[in-house]
CSV table of C-alpha atoms and ligand atoms in Angstrom, one decimal:
chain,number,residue,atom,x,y,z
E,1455,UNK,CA,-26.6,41.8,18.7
E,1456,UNK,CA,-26.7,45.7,17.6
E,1457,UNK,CA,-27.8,48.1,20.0
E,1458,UNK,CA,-31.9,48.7,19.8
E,1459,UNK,CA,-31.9,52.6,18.7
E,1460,UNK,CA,-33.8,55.0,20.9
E,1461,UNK,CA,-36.5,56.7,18.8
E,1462,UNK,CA,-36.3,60.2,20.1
E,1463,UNK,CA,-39.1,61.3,17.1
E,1464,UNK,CA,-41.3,58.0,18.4
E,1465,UNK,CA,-40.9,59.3,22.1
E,1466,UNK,CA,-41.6,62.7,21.4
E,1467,UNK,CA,-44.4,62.1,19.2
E,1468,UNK,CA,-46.4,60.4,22.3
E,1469,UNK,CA,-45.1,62.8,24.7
E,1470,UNK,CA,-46.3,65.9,22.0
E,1471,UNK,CA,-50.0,64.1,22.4
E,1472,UNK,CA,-50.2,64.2,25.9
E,1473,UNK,CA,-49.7,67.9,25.7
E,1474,UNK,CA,-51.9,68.6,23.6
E,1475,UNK,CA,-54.5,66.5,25.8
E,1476,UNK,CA,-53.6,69.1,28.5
E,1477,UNK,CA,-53.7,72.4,26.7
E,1478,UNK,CA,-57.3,71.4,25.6
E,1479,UNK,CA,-58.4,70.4,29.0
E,1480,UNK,CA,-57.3,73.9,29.8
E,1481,UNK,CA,-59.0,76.2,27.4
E,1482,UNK,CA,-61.9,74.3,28.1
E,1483,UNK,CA,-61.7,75.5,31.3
E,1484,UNK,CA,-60.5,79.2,29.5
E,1485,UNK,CA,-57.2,79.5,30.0
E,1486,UNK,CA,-54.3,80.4,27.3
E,1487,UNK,CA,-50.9,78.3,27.6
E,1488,UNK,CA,-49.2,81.4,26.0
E,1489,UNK,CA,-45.5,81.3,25.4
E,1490,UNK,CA,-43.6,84.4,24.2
E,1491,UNK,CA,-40.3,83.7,22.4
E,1492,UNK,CA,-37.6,87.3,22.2
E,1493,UNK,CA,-35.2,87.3,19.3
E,1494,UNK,CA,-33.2,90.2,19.1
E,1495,UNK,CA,-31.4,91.5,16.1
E,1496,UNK,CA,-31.9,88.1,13.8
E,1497,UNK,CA,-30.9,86.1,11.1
E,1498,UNK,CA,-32.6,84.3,8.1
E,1499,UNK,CA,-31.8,81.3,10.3
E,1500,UNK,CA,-32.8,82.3,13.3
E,1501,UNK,CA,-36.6,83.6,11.9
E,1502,UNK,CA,-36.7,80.2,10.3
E,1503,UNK,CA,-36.2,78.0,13.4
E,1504,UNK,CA,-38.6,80.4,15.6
E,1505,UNK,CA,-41.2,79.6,12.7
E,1506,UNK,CA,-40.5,76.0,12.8
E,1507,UNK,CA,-41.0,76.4,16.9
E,1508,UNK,CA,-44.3,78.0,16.1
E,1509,UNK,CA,-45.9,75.7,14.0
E,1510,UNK,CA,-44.4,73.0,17.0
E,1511,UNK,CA,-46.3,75.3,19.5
E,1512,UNK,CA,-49.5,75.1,17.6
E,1513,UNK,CA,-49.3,71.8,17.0
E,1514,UNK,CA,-50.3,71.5,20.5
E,1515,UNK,CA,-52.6,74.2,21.4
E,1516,UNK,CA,-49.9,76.8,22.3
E,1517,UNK,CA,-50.2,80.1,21.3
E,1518,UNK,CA,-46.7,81.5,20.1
E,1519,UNK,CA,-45.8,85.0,20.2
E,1520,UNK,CA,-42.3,86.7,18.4
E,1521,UNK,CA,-41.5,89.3,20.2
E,1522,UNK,CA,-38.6,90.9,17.4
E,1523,UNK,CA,-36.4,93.7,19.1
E,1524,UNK,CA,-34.1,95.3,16.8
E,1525,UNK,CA,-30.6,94.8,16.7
E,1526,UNK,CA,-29.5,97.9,18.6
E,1527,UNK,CA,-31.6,97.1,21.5
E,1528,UNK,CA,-29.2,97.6,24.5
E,1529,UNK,CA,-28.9,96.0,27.8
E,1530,UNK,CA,-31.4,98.2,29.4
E,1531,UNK,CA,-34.0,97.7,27.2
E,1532,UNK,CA,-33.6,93.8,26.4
E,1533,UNK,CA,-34.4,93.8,31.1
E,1534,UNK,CA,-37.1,96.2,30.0
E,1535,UNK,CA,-39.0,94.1,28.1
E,1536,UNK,CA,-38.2,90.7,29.6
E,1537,UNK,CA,-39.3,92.7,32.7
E,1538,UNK,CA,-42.7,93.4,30.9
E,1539,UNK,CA,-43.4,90.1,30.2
E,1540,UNK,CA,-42.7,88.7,33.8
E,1541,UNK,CA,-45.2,90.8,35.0
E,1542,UNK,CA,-48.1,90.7,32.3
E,1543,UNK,CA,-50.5,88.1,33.7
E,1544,UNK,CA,-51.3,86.5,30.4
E,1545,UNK,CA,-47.8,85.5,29.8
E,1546,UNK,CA,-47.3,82.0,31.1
E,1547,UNK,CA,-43.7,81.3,29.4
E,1548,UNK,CA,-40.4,83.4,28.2
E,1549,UNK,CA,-37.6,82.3,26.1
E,1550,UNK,CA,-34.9,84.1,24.2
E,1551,UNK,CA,-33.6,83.3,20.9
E,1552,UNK,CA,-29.9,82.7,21.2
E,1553,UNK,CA,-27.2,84.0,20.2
E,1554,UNK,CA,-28.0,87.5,20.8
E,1555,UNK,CA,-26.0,90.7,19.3
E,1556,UNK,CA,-22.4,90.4,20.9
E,1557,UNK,CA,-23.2,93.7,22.7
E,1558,UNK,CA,-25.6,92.0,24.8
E,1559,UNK,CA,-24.9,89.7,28.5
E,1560,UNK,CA,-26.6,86.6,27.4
E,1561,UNK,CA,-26.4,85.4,30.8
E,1562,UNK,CA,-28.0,88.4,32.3
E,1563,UNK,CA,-30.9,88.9,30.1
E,1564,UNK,CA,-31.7,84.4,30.8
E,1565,UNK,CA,-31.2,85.5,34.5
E,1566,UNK,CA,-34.1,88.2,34.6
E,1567,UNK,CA,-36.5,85.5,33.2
E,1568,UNK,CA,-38.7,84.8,36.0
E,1569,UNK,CA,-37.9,81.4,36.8
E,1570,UNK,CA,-41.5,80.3,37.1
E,1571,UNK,CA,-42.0,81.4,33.3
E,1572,UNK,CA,-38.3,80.4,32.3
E,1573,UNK,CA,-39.8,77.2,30.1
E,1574,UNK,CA,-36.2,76.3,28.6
E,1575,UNK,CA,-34.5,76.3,32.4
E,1576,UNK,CA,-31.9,78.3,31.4
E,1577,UNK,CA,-32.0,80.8,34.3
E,1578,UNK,CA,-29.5,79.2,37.2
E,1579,UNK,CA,-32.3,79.3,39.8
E,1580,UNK,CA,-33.6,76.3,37.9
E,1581,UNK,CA,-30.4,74.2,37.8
E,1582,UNK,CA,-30.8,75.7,41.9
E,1583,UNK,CA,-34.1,74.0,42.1
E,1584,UNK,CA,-33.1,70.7,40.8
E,1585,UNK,CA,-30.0,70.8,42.7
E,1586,UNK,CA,-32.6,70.4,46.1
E,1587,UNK,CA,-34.4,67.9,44.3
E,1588,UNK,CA,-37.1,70.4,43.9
E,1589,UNK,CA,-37.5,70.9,39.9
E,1590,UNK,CA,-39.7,73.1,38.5
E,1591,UNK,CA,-38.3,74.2,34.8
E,1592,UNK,CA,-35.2,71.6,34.1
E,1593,UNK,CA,-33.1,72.6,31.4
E,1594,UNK,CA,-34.7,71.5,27.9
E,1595,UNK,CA,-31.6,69.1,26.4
E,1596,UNK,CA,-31.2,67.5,29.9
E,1597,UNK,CA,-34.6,66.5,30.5
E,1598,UNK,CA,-34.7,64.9,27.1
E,1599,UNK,CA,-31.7,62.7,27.4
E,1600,UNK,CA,-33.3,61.8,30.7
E,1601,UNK,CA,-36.3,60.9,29.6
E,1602,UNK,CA,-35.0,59.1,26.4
E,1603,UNK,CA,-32.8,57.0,29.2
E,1604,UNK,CA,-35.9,56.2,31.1
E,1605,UNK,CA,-37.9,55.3,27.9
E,1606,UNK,CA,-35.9,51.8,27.9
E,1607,UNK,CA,-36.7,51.2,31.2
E,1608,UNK,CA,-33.6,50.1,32.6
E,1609,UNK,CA,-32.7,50.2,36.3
E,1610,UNK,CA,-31.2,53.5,37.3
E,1611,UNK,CA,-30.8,52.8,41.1
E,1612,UNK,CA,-27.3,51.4,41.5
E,1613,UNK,CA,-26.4,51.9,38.1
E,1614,UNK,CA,-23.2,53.4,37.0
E,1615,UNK,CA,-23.2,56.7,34.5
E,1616,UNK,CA,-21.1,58.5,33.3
E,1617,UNK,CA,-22.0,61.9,32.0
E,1618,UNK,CA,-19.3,63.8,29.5
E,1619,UNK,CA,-19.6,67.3,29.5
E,1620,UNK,CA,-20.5,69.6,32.4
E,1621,UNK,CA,-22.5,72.4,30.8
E,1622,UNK,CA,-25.2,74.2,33.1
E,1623,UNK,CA,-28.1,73.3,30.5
E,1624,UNK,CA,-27.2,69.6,29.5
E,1625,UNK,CA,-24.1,68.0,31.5
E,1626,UNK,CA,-25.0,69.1,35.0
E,1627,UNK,CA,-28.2,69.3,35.2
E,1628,UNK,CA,-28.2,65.6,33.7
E,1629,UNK,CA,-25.8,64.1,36.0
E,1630,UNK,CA,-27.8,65.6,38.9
E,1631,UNK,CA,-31.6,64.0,37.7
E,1632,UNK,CA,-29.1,60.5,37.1
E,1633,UNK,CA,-28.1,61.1,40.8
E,1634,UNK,CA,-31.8,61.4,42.2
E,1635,UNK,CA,-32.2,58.2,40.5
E,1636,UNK,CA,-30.1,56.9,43.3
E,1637,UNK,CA,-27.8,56.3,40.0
E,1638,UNK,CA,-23.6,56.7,40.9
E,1639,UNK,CA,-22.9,59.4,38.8
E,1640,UNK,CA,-19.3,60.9,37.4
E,1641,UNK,CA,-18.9,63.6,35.5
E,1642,UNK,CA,-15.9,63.9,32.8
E,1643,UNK,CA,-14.0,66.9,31.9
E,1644,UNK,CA,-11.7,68.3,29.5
E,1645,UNK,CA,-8.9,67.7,31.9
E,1646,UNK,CA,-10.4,64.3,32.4
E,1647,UNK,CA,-7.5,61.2,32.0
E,1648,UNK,CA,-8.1,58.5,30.3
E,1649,UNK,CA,-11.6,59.1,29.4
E,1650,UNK,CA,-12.4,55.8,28.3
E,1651,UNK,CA,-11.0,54.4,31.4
E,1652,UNK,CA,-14.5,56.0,33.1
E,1653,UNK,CA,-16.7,55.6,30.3
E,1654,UNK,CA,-16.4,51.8,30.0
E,1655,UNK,CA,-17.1,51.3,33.2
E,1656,UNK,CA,-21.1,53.3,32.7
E,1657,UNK,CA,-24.2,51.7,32.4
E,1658,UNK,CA,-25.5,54.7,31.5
E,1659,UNK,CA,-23.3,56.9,29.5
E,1660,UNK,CA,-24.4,60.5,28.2
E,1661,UNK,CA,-21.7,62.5,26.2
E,1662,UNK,CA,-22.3,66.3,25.7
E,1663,UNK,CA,-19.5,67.6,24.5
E,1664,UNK,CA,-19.4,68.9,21.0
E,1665,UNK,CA,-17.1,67.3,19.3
E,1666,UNK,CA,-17.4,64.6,16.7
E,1667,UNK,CA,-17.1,61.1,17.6
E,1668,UNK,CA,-15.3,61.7,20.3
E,1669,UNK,CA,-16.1,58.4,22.3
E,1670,UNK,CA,-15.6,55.2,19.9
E,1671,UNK,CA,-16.4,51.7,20.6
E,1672,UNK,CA,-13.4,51.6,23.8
E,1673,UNK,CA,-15.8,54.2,25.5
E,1674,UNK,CA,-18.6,52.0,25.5
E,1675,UNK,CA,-19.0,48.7,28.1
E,1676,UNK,CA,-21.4,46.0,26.4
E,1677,UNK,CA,-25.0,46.2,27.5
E,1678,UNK,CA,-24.9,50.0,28.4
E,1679,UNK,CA,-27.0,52.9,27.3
E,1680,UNK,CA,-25.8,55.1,25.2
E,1681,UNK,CA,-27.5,59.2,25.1
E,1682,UNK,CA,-25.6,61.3,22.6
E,1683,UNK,CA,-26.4,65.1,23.2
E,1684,UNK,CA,-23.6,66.3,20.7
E,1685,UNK,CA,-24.5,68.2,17.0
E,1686,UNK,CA,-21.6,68.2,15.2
E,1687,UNK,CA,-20.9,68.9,11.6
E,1688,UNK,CA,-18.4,66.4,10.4
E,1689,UNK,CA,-17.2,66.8,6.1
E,1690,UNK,CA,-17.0,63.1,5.0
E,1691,UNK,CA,-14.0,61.8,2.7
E,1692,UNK,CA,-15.7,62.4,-0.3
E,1693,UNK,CA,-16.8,66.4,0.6
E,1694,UNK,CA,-20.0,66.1,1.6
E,1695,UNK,CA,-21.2,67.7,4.9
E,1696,UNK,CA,-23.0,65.0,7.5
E,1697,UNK,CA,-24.4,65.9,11.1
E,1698,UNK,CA,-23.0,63.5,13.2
E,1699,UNK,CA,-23.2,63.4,17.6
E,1700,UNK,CA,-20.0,62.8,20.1
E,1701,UNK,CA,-20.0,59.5,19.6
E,1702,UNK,CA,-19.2,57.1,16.9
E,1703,UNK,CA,-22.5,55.6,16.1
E,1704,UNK,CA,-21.6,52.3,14.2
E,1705,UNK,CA,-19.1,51.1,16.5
E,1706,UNK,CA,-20.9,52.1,19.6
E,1707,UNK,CA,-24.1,50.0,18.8
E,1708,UNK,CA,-21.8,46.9,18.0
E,1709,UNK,CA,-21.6,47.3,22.0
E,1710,UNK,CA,-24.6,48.7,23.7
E,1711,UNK,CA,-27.9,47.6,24.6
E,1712,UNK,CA,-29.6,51.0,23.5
E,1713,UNK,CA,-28.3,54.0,21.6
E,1714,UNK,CA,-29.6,57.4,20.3
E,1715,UNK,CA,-29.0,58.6,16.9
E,1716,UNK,CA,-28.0,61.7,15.6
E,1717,UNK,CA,-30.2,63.4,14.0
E,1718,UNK,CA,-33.2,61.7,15.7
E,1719,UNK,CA,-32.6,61.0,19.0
E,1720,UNK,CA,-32.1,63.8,21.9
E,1721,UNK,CA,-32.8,66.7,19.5
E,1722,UNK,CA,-36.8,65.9,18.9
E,1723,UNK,CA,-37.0,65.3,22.3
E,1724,UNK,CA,-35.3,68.8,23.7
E,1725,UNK,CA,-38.6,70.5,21.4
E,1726,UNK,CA,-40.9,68.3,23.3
E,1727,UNK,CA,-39.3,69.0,26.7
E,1728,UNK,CA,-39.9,72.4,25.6
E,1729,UNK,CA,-43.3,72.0,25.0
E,1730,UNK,CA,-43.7,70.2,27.9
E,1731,UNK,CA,-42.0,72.7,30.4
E,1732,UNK,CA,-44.5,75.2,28.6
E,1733,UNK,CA,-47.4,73.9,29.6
E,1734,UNK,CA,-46.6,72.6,33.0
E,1735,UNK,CA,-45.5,76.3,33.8
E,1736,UNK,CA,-48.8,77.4,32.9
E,1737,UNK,CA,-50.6,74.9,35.0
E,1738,UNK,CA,-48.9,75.8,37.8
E,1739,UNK,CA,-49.7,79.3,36.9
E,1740,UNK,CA,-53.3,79.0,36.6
E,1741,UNK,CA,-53.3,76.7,40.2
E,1742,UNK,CA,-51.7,79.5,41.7
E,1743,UNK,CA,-54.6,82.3,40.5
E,1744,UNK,CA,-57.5,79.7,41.7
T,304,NAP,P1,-20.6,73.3,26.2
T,304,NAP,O1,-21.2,74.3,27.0
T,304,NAP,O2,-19.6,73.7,25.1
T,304,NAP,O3,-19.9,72.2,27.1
T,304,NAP,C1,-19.1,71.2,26.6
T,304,NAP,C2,-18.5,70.4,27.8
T,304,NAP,O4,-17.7,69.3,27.2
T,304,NAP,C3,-17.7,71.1,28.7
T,304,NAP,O5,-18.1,70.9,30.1
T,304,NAP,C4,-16.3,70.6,28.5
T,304,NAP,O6,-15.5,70.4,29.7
T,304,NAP,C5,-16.6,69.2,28.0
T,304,NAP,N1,-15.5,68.7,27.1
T,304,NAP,C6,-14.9,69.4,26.1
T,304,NAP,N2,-13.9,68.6,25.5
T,304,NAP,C7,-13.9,67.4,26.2
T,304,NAP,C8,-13.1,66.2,26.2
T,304,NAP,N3,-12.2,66.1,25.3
T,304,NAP,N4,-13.4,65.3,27.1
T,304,NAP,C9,-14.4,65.4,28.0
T,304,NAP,N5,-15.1,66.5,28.1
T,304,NAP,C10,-14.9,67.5,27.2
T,304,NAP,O7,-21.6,72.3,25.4
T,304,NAP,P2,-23.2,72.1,25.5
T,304,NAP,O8,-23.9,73.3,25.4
T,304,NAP,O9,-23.4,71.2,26.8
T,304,NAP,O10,-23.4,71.2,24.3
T,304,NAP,C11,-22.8,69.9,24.1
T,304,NAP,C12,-23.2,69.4,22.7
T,304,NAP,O11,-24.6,69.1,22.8
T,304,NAP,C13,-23.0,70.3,21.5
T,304,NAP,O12,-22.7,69.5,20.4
T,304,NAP,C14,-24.3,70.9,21.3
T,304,NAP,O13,-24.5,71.3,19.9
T,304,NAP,C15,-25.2,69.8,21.7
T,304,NAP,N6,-26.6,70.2,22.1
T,304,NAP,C16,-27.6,69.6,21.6
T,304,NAP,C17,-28.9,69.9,21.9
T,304,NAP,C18,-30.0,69.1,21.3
T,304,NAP,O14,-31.2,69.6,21.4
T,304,NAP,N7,-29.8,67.9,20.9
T,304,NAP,C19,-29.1,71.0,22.8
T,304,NAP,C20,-28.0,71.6,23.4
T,304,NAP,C21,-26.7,71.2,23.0
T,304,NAP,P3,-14.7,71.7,30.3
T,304,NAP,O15,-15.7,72.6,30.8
T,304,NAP,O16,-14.0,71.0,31.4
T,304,NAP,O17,-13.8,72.2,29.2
């Protein structure tokens, strides 16, 4: 029987309402979940997916603030004004807008976020905190393909998974939740041999990589879990252009238990987790104050 497919809109959907249970609870009590997004420099694109993260903000009772700095904005003054919002009490969450100009030190500027505002988890003290089993912010993408593997309620303690990909913000950080689960957890690499020698041996199997179908059927043991992180743009025989994830969808279903598609499956759930880390930030925030 074909794998049952992992609704990541479903899931998000119900985790979206929960939030927006909280962030009414709290300005009934008067307090602002307020999240401040910084694009610097920016494209058609890039305004059009911060709008899209907008309307996904107030959707839930967030308020969402563009904070546009032009695109000679140096070094210096990117800190300056990720400095500024750190301090300014009514800020309770900080993301950047990636890429930024090439002048900039990407890393540096997602470093200075305070790590208590840092809602996507992208500064390494985060990926610090979960490595002592302490989270407070986990990265967005891994929290979402963790939560989608706990939707189907299968067993994690004991279980085999294989994670492909070793990224700070989606391999790691998943491998290392996986591993609080009591779950035996391997990580595969470029340099990794025989690849499907590891992967058909997972019960749960997460591939975040980046490349189109990478893992086929041979990956995949029968019965498994299945998370696909990957966004690839694949042209099809006849032309036409078709997102597609890391693995091969059709033949990996013929083997697993459950399976995420692409588009549908991790990438509605990374907004959520976004959402999510938004508001729990802010809780914590206020709890400190009273
Ligand atoms: P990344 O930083 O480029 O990392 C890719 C990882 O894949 C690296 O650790 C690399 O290993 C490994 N890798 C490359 N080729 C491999 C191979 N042949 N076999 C095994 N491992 C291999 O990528 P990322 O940021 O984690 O993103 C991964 C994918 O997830 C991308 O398609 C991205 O678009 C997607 N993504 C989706 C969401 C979402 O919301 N759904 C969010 C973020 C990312 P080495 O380091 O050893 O080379």
């Amino acid at each position: 029987m074909p794998a049952q497919i992992i609704d990541g809109n479903a899931i998000a959907a119900k985790v979206k309402e929960q939030i927006k249970a909280r962030t009414v609870q709290l300005k009934a009590q008067g307090r602002v979940v307020h999240l401040v997004a910084i694009l610097v420099g920016g494209s058609p694109a890039a305004e059009m997916y911060a709008s899209r993260q907008a309307e996904a903000c107030k959707a839930v009772g967030i308020e969402y603030e563009l904070l546009k700095l032009h695109d000679e904005t140096t070094q210096p003054q990117a800190i300056a004004a990720i400095e500024k919002l750190n301090h300014d009490a009514s800020v309770t969450g900080i993301m950047l807008h990636l890429p930024v100009p090439k002048l900039l030190n990407e890393a540096e500027l997602q470093q200075r976020i305070d790590p208590l505002k840092d809602v996507e988890g992208v500064n390494p003290a985060n990926l610090g905190f979960l490595v002592s089993s302490k989270p407070l912010n986990i990265p967005c993408t891994a929290a979402a393909a963790f939560e989608l593997i706990k939707s189907t309620g299968v067993n994690l303690r004991g279980a085999e998974a294989v994670v492909v990909g070793a990224s700070e913000i989606v391999g790691k950080p998943v491998a290392l939740l996986l591993s609080d689960e009591r779950a035996t957890v391997q990580i595969c690499r470029s340099a990794t041999p025989d690849l499907a020698g590891h992967c058909n041996k997972a019960d749960i199997l997460v591939a975040a990589v980046g490349r189109a179908h990478l893992l086929g059927g041979e990956h995949v043991k029968p019965g498994a879990v299945v998370i696909d992180v990957g966004i690839n743009r694949m042209t099809l025989p006849d032309g036409t252009k078709k997102t597609v994830g890391d693995v091969d969808f059709d033949a990996a279903r013929e083997k697993a238990c459950f399976i995420t598609p692409v588009p549908g499956g991790v990438g509605p759930m990374t907004v959520a987790m976004l959402l999510q880390n938004t508001v729990r930030s802010a809780e914590a925030a206020f709890a400190r104050k009273s």
